Coordinates of C-alpha atoms in Angstrom, one line a residue:
Chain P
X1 CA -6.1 39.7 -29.7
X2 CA -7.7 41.2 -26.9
X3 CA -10.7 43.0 -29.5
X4 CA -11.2 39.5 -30.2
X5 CA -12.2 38.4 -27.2
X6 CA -14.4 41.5 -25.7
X7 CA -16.0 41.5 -29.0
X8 CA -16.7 37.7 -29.6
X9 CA -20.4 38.6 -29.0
X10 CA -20.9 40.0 -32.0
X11 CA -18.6 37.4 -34.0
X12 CA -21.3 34.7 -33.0
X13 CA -23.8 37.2 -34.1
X14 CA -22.3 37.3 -37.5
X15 CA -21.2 33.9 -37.4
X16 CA -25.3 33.5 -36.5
X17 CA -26.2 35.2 -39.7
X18 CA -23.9 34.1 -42.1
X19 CA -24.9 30.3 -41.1
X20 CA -28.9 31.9 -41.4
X21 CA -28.0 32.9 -45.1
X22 CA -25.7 30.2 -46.1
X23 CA -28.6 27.3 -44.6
X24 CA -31.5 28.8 -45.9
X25 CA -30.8 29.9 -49.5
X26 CA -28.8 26.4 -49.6
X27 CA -32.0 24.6 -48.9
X28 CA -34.1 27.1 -51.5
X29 CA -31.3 26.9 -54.2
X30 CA -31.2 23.0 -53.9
X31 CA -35.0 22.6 -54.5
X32 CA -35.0 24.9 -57.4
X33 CA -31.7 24.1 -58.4
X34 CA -33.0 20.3 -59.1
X35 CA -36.4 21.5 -60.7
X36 CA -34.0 23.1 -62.9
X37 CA -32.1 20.2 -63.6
X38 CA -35.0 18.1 -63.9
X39 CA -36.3 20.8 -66.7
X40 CA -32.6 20.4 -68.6
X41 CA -33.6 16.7 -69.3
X42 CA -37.2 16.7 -69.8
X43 CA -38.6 15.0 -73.3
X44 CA -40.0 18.8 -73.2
X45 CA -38.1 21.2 -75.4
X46 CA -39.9 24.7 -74.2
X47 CA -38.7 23.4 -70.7
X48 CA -35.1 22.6 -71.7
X49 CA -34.8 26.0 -73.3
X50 CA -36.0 27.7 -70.4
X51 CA -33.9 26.2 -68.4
X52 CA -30.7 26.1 -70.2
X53 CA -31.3 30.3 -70.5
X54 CA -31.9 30.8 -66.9
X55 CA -28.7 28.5 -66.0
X56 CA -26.6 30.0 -68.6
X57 CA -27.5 33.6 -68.0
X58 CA -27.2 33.4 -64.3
X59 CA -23.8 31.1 -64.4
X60 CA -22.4 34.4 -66.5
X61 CA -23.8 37.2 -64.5
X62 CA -21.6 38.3 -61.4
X63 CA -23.6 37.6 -57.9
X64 CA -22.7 41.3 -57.1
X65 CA -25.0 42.2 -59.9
X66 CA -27.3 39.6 -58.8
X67 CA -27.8 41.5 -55.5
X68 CA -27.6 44.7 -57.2
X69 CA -30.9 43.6 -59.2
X70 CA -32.7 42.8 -55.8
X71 CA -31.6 45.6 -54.0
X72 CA -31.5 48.7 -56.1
X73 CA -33.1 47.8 -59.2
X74 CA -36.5 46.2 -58.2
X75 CA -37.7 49.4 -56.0
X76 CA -37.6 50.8 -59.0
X77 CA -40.1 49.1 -60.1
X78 CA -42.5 49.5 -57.4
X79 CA -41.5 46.3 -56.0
X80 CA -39.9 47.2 -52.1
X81 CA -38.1 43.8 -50.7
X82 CA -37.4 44.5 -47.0
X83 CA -34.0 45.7 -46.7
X84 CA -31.4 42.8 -45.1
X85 CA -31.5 39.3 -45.3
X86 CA -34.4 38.5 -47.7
X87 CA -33.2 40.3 -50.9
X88 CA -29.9 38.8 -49.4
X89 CA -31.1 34.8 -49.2
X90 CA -33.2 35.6 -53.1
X91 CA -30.2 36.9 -54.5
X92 CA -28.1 34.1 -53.2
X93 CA -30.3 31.4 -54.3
X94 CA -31.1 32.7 -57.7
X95 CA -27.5 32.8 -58.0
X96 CA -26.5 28.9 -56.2
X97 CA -29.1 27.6 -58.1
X98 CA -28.1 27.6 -61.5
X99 CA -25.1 26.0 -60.1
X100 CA -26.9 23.1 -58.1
X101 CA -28.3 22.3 -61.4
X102 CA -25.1 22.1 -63.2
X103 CA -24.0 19.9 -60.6
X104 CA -27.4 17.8 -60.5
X105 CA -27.1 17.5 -64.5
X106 CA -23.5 16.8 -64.9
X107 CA -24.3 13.6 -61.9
X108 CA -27.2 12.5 -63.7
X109 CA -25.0 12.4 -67.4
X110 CA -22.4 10.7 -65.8
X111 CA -24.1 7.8 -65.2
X112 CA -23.0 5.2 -68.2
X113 CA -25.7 4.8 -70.8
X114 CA -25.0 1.4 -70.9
X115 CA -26.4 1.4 -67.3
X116 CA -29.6 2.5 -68.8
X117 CA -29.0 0.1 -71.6
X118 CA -28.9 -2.7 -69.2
X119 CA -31.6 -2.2 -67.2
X120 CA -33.6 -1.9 -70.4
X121 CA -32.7 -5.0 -71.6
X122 CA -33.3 -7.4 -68.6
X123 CA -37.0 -6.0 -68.8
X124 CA -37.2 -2.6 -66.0
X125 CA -39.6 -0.5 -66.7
X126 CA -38.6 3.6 -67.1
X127 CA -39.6 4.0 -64.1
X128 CA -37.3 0.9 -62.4
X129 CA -34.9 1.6 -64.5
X130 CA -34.9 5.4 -62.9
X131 CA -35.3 4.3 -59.5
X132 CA -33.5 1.1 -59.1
X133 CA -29.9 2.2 -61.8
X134 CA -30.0 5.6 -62.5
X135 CA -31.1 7.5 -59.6
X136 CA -28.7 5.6 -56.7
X137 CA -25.9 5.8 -58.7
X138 CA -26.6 9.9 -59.9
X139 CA -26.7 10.5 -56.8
X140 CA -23.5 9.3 -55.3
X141 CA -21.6 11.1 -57.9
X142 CA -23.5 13.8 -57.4
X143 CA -23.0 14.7 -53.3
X144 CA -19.3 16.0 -54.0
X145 CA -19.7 18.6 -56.6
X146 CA -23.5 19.6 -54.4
X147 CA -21.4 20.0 -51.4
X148 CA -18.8 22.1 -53.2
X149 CA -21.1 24.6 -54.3
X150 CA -22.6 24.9 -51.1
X151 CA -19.1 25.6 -49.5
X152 CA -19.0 28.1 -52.2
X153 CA -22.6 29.5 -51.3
X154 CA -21.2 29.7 -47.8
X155 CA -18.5 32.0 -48.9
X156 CA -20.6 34.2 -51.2
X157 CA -22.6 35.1 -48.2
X158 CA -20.1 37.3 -47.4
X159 CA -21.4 39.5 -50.8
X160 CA -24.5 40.5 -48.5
X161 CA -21.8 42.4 -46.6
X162 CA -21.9 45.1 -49.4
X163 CA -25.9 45.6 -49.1
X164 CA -26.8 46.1 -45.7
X165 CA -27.1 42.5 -44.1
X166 CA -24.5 42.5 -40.9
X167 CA -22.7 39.2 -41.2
X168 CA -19.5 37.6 -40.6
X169 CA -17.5 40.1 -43.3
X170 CA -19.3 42.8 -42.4
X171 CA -19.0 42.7 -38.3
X172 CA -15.4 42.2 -39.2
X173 CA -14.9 45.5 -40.9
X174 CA -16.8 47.6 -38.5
X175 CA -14.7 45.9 -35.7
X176 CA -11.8 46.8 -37.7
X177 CA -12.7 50.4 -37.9
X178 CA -13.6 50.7 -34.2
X179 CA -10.3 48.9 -33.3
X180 CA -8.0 50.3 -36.1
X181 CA -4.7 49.1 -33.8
X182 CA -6.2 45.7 -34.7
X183 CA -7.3 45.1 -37.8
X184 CA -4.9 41.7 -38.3
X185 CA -6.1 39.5 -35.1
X186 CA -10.1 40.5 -35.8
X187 CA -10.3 40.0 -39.2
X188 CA -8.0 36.8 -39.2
X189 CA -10.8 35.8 -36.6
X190 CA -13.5 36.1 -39.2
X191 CA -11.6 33.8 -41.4
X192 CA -11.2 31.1 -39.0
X193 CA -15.0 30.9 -38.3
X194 CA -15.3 31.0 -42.0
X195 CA -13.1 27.8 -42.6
X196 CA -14.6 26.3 -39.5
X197 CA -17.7 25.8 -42.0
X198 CA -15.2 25.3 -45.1
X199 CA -12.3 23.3 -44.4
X200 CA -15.0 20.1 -42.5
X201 CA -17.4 20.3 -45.6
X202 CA -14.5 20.4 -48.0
X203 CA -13.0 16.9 -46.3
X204 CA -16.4 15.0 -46.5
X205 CA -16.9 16.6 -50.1
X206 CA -13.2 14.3 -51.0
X207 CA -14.1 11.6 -48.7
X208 CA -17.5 10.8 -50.5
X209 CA -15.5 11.2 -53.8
X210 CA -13.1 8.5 -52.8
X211 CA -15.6 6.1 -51.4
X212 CA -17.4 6.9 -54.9
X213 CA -14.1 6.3 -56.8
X214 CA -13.8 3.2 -55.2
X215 CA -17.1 1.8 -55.6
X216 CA -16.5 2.3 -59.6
Chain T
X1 CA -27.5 10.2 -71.2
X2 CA -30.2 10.7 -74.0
X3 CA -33.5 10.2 -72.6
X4 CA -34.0 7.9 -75.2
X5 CA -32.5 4.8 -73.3
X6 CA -35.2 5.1 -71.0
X7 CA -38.1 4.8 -72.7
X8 CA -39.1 2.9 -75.7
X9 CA -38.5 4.3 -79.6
X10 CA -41.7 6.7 -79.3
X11 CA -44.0 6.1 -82.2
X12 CA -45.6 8.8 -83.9
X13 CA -48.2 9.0 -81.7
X14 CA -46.1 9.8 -78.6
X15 CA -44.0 12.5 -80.7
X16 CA -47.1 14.2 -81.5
X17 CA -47.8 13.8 -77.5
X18 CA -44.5 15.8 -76.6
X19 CA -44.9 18.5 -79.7
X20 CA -48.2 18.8 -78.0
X21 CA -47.2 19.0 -73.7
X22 CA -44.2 21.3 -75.3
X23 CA -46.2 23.4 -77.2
X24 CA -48.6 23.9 -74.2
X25 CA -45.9 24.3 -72.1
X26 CA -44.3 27.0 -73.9
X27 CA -47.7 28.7 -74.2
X28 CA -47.6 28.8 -70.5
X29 CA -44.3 30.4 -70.2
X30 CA -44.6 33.1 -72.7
X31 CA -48.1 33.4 -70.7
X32 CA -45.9 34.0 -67.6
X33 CA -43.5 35.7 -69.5
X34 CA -46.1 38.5 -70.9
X35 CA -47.7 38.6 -67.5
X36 CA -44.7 39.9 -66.0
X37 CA -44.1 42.4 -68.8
X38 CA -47.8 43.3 -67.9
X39 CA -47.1 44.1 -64.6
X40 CA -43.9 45.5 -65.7
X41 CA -45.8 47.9 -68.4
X42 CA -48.1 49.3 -65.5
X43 CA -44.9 49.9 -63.2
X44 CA -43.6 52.2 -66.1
X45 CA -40.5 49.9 -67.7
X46 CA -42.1 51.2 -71.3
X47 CA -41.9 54.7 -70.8
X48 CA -38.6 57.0 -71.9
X49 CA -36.8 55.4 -69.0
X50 CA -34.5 53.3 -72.1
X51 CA -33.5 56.6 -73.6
X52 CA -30.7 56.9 -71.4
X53 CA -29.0 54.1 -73.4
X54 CA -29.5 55.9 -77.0
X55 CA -30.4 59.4 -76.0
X56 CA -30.1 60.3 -72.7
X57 CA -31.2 63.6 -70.8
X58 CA -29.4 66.4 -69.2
X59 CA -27.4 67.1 -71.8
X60 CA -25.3 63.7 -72.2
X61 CA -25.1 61.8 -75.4
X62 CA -25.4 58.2 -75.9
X63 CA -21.6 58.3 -76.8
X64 CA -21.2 59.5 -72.9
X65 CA -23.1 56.5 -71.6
X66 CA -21.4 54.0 -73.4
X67 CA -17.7 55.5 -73.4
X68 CA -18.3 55.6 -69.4
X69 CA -19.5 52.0 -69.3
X70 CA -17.4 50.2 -72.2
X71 CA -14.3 52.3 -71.7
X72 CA -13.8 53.6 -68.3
X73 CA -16.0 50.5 -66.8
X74 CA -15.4 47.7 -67.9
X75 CA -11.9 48.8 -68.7
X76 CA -11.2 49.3 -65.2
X77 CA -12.7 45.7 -64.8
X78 CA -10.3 44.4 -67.4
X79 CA -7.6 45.8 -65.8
X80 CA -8.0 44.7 -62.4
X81 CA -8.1 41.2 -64.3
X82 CA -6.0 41.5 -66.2
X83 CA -3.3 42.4 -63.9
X84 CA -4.5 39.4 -61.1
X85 CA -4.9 36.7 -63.5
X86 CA -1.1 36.9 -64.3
X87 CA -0.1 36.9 -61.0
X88 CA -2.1 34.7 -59.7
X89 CA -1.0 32.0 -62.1
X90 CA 2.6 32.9 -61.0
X91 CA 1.9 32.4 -57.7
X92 CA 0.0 29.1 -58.3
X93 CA 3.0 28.1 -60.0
X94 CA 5.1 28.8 -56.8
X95 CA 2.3 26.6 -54.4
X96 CA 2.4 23.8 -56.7
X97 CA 6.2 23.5 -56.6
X98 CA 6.4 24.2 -53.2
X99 CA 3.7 21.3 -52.7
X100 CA 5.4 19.2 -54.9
X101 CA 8.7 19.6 -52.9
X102 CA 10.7 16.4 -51.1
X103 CA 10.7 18.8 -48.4
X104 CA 7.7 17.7 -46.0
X105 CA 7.8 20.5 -44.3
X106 CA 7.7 23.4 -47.4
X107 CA 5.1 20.9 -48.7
X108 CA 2.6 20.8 -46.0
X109 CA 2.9 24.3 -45.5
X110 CA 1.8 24.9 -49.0
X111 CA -0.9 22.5 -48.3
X112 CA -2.1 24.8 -45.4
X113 CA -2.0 28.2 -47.5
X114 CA -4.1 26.8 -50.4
X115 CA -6.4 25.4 -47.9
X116 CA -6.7 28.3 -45.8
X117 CA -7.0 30.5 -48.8
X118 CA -9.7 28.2 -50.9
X119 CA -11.6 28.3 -47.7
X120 CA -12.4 32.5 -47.7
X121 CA -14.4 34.9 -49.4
X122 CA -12.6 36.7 -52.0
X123 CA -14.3 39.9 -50.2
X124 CA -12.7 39.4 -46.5
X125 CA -9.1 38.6 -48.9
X126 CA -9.9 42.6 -50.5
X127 CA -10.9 44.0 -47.1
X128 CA -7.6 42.4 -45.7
X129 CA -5.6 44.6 -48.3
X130 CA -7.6 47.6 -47.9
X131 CA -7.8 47.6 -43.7
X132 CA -4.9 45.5 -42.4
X133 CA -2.7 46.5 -45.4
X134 CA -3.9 49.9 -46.2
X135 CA -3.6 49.2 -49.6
X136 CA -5.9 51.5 -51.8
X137 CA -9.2 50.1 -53.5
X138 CA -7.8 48.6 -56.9
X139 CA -4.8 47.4 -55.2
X140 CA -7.0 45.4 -52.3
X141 CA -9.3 44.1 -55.3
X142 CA -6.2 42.7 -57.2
X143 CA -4.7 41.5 -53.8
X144 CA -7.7 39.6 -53.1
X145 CA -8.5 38.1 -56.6
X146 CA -4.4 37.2 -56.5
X147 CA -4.5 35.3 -53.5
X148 CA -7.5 33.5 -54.0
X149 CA -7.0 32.3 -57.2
X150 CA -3.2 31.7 -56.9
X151 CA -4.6 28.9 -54.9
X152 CA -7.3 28.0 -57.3
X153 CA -5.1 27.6 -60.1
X154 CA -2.4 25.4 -57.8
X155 CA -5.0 23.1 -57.2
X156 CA -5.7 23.1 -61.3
X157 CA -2.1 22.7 -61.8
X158 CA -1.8 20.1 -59.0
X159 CA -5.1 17.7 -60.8
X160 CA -3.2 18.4 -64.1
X161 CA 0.5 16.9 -62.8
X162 CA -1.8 14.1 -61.5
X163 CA -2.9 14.0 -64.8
X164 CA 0.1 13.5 -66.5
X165 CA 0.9 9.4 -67.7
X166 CA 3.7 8.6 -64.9
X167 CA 6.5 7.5 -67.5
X168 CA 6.7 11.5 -68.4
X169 CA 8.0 12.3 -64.9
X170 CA 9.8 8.5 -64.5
X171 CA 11.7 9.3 -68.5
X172 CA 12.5 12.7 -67.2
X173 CA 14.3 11.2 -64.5
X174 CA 16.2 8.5 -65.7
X175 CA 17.5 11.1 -68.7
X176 CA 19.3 12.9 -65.4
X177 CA 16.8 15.7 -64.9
X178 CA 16.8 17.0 -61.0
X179 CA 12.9 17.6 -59.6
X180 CA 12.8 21.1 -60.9
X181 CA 14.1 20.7 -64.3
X182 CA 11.7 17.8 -64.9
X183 CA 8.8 20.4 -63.5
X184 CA 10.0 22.5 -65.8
X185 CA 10.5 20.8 -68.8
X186 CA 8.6 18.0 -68.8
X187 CA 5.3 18.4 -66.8
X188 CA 4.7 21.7 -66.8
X189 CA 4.3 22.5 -70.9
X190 CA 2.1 19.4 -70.9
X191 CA 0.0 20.4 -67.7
X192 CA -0.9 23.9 -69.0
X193 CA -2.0 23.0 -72.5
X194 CA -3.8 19.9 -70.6
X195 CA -5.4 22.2 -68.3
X196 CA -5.8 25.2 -70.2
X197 CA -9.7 24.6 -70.8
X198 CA -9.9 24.7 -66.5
X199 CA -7.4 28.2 -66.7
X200 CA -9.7 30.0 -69.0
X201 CA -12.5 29.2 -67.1
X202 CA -11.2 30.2 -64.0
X203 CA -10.3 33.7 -65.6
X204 CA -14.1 33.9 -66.6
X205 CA -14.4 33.5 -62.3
X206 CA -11.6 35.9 -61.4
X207 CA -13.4 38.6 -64.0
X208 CA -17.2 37.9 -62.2
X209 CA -15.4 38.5 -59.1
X210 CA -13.3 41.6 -59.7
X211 CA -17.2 42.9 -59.4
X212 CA -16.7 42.9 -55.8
X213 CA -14.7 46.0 -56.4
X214 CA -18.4 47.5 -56.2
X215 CA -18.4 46.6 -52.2
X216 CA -14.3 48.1 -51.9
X217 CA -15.0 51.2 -53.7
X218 CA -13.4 50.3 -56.7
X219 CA -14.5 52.3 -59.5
X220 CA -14.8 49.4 -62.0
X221 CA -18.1 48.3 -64.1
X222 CA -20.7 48.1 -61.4
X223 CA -19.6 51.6 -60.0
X224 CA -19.9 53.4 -63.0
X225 CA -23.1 52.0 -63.6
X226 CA -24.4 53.7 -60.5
X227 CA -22.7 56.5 -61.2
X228 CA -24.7 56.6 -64.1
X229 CA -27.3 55.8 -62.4
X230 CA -26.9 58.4 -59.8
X231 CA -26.7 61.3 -62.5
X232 CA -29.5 60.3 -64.5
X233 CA -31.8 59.3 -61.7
X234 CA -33.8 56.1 -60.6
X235 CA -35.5 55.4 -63.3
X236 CA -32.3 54.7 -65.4
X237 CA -31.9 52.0 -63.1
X238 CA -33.1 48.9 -65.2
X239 CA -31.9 49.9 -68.5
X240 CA -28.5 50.5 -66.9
X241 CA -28.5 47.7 -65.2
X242 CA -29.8 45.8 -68.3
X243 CA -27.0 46.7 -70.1
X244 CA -24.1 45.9 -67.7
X245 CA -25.7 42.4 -67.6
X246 CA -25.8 42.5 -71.1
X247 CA -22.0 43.8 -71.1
X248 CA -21.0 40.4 -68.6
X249 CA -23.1 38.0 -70.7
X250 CA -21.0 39.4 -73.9
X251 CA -17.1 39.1 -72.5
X252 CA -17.9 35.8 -70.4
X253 CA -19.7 34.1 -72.9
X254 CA -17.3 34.4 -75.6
X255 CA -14.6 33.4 -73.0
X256 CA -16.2 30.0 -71.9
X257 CA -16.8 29.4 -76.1
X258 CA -12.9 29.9 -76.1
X259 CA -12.4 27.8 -73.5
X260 CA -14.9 25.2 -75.7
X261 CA -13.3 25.7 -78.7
X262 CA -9.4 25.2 -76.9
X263 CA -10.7 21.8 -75.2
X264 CA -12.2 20.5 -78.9
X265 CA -9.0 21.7 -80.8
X266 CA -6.8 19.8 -77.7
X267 CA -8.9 16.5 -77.7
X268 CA -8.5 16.4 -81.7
X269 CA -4.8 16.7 -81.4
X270 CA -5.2 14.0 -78.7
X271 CA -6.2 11.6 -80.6

């Protein structure tokens, strides 16, 4: 317990880069992730097949390979990212982004059609229709599954541990090497700062889906 | 939603509108597209660099390659998932009994493992195994793809028994059944063919992740290719890498069209 405590310094350093990753490829990934899904349902067929590659081939790649791809591959090719965070928050967001798309999409569809259908008939234009019935109710239904796949960004963070970047994962396995009588208490201190982002986001995730349940 | 509802029946002339925006459109893509092989073509990716994958250099045969990335590789990869999946759904099975227990105490503490462990990387689960438990590299992987998914799949099996019409658990227990043997006889059968689409596709998950055997030291897809890699020097890189992507894209596709195909074949029987 005691490595815990002498070395909390650099837990908060960790802690300081994981929340770095996890806040700024979530913003990036959310931008692009709803370009993306606006692409799916365009009246634009080029832009739907774009889309629906990028989405499906990302969704089936592992993010290890992702990073892989950012890190080792692209030097290859004349193109040197800084090492650390930046390949680090581009890998992450290529990745999450395919996802915040799915999740943007599957909101959007969920919607009734009859919605639509209504609004139609008492006169809205596409546009009303869109921003008065469509878009509030998309995007209630769409805040649970957007806030579980940024809990589940917030975890893959911890891939960056295998490529250099020195966050939460990774400052607990050097700290487990420097302090080998201790490996239990420091790394079970890495998990606890790792649901202290999970476990809150996780409860607000349900209790928007009740309230949304409810209003149904 | 078809975008249709929105918008009035377009007449020809706004079809011919869209053919035209998507045409344009696509023109700009494949634009973008053959800019970046451009670029691509003056970095060298058109040179011999892609005979590694059908004749490679020092010596090696294209056999060699793909034996060491098909067979040893993603074999290794199978294996690791092949071995966790299993396990992880018999543990899943143990949570979501012990959850469903009269017990409040056995029931909330299963409530606090499958929220502890559905709130961790996978990764810090494997690095647990390999530095707190000493295990060695494929055992850490399969610990931590266990673990994590065990508590996955509870939660699956959990949505599924919530699933179920009540009278199947209600008939169950007027016909004399105790709590287990209704579990058992009753719910379960129905929740895992209910909820077999959301098993496959949480195998597809467990296989991506058994890719963070690359970080461990487990000598699964991802290490062989840069192994490969390694031997045949950097510019093997991208076709390597290419083809491990291409290798992914193959097994996990066909899965999630299984898992498709299982979801159709249940809702027909359904109804």
């Amino acid at each position: 317990m005691d490595a815990v405590i002498s070395e909390l310094p650099k837990f908060l350093s960790g802690f300081q880069m994981t929340l770095i990753l996890a806040v700024t490829s979530g913003v990036l990934s959310l931008i692009l992730g709803i370009i993306l899904a606006a692409m799916r349902v365009a009246p634009f067929s080029s832009l739907r097949g774009f889309a629906t590659i990028y989405v499906e081939t990302v969704r089936n790649t592992p993010l290890t390979l992702v990073f892989v791809f950012f890190v080792f591959v692209l030097p290859t090719l004349g193109i040197i990212l800084p090492l650390g965070k930046v390949p680090a928050i581009i890998a992450l967001t290529v990745y999450t982004s395919a996802f915040i798309c799915e999740a943007v999409r599957s909101g959007i569809n969920s919607v009734g059609i009859g919605q639509a259908e209504a609004a139609r008939a008492i006169g809205l234009r596409t546009s009303q229709t869109l921003s008065l019935v469509i878009i509030p109710q998309a995007v209630r239904t769409v805040i649970p599954p957007i806030i579980n796949v940024l809990i589940a960004l917030t975890k893959n963070t911890s891939v960056a541990a295998g490529f250099t970047v020195v966050e939460l994962t990774s400052t607990g396995r050097r700290l487990s090497l420097n302090h080998p009588d201790q490996v239990i208490p420091i790394l079970l201190g890495v998990a606890a700062f790792y649901l202290l982002i999970t476990i809150p986001a996780g409860l607000i995730a349900g209790a928007v889906e009740r309230k949304v349940v409810f209003a149904r | 939603m078809t975008n249709r509802v929105l918008y009035d029946a377009p007449g020809p002339k706004t079809l011919r509108t869209e053919r035209i925006v998507s045409a344009i459109m696509f023109v700009a893509l494949l634009a973008g597209l053959a800019l970046l092989l451009k670029s691509g073509a003056d970095r060298g990716i058109f040179d011999d660099r892609w005979r590694v994958l059908y004749d490679p250099p020092k010596s090696q045969t294209a056999v060699d390659v793909w034996k060491s990335l098909l067979v040893h590789g993603l074999g290794m990869t199978l294996k690791a998932a092949l071995i966790a999946a299993p396990s992880a759904f018999v543990l899943a099975f143990i949570f979501a009994i012990a959850r469903n227990s009269k017990n409040r105490i056995v029931s909330w503490v299963s409530v606090a493992i499958i929220e502890f462990l559905r709130g961790m990387p996978v990764l810090l689960m494997m690095f647990f195994g390999l530095l707190a438990l000493r295990l060695d590299s494929f055992s850490a992987v399969v610990f931590g793809l266990t673990l994590y998914n065990a508590a996955i799949m509870a939660e699956i099996l959990r949505a599924g028994l919530l699933a179920l019409p009540r009278g199947q658990a209600e008939a169950g227990t007027a016909i004399g059944l105790t709590t287990w043997e209704n579990l058992r006889i009753i719910q379960f059968p129905q929740v895992i063919t209910l909820m077999l689409p959301s098993l496959i596709s949480q195998f597809i998950v467990l296989l991506k992740d058994s890719s963070l055997g690359f970080i461990v030291g487990y000598n699964e897809l991802l290490t062989t290719m840069k192994d490969n890699y390694s031997f045949f020097g950097d510019t093997s890189r991208l076709p390597l890498f290419i083809a491990v992507v291409s290798i992914y894209l193959i097994v996990s596709i066909s899965l999630s069209r299984l898992a498709v195909w299982v979801e159709k074949k249940l809702a027909n029987r359904h109804a």
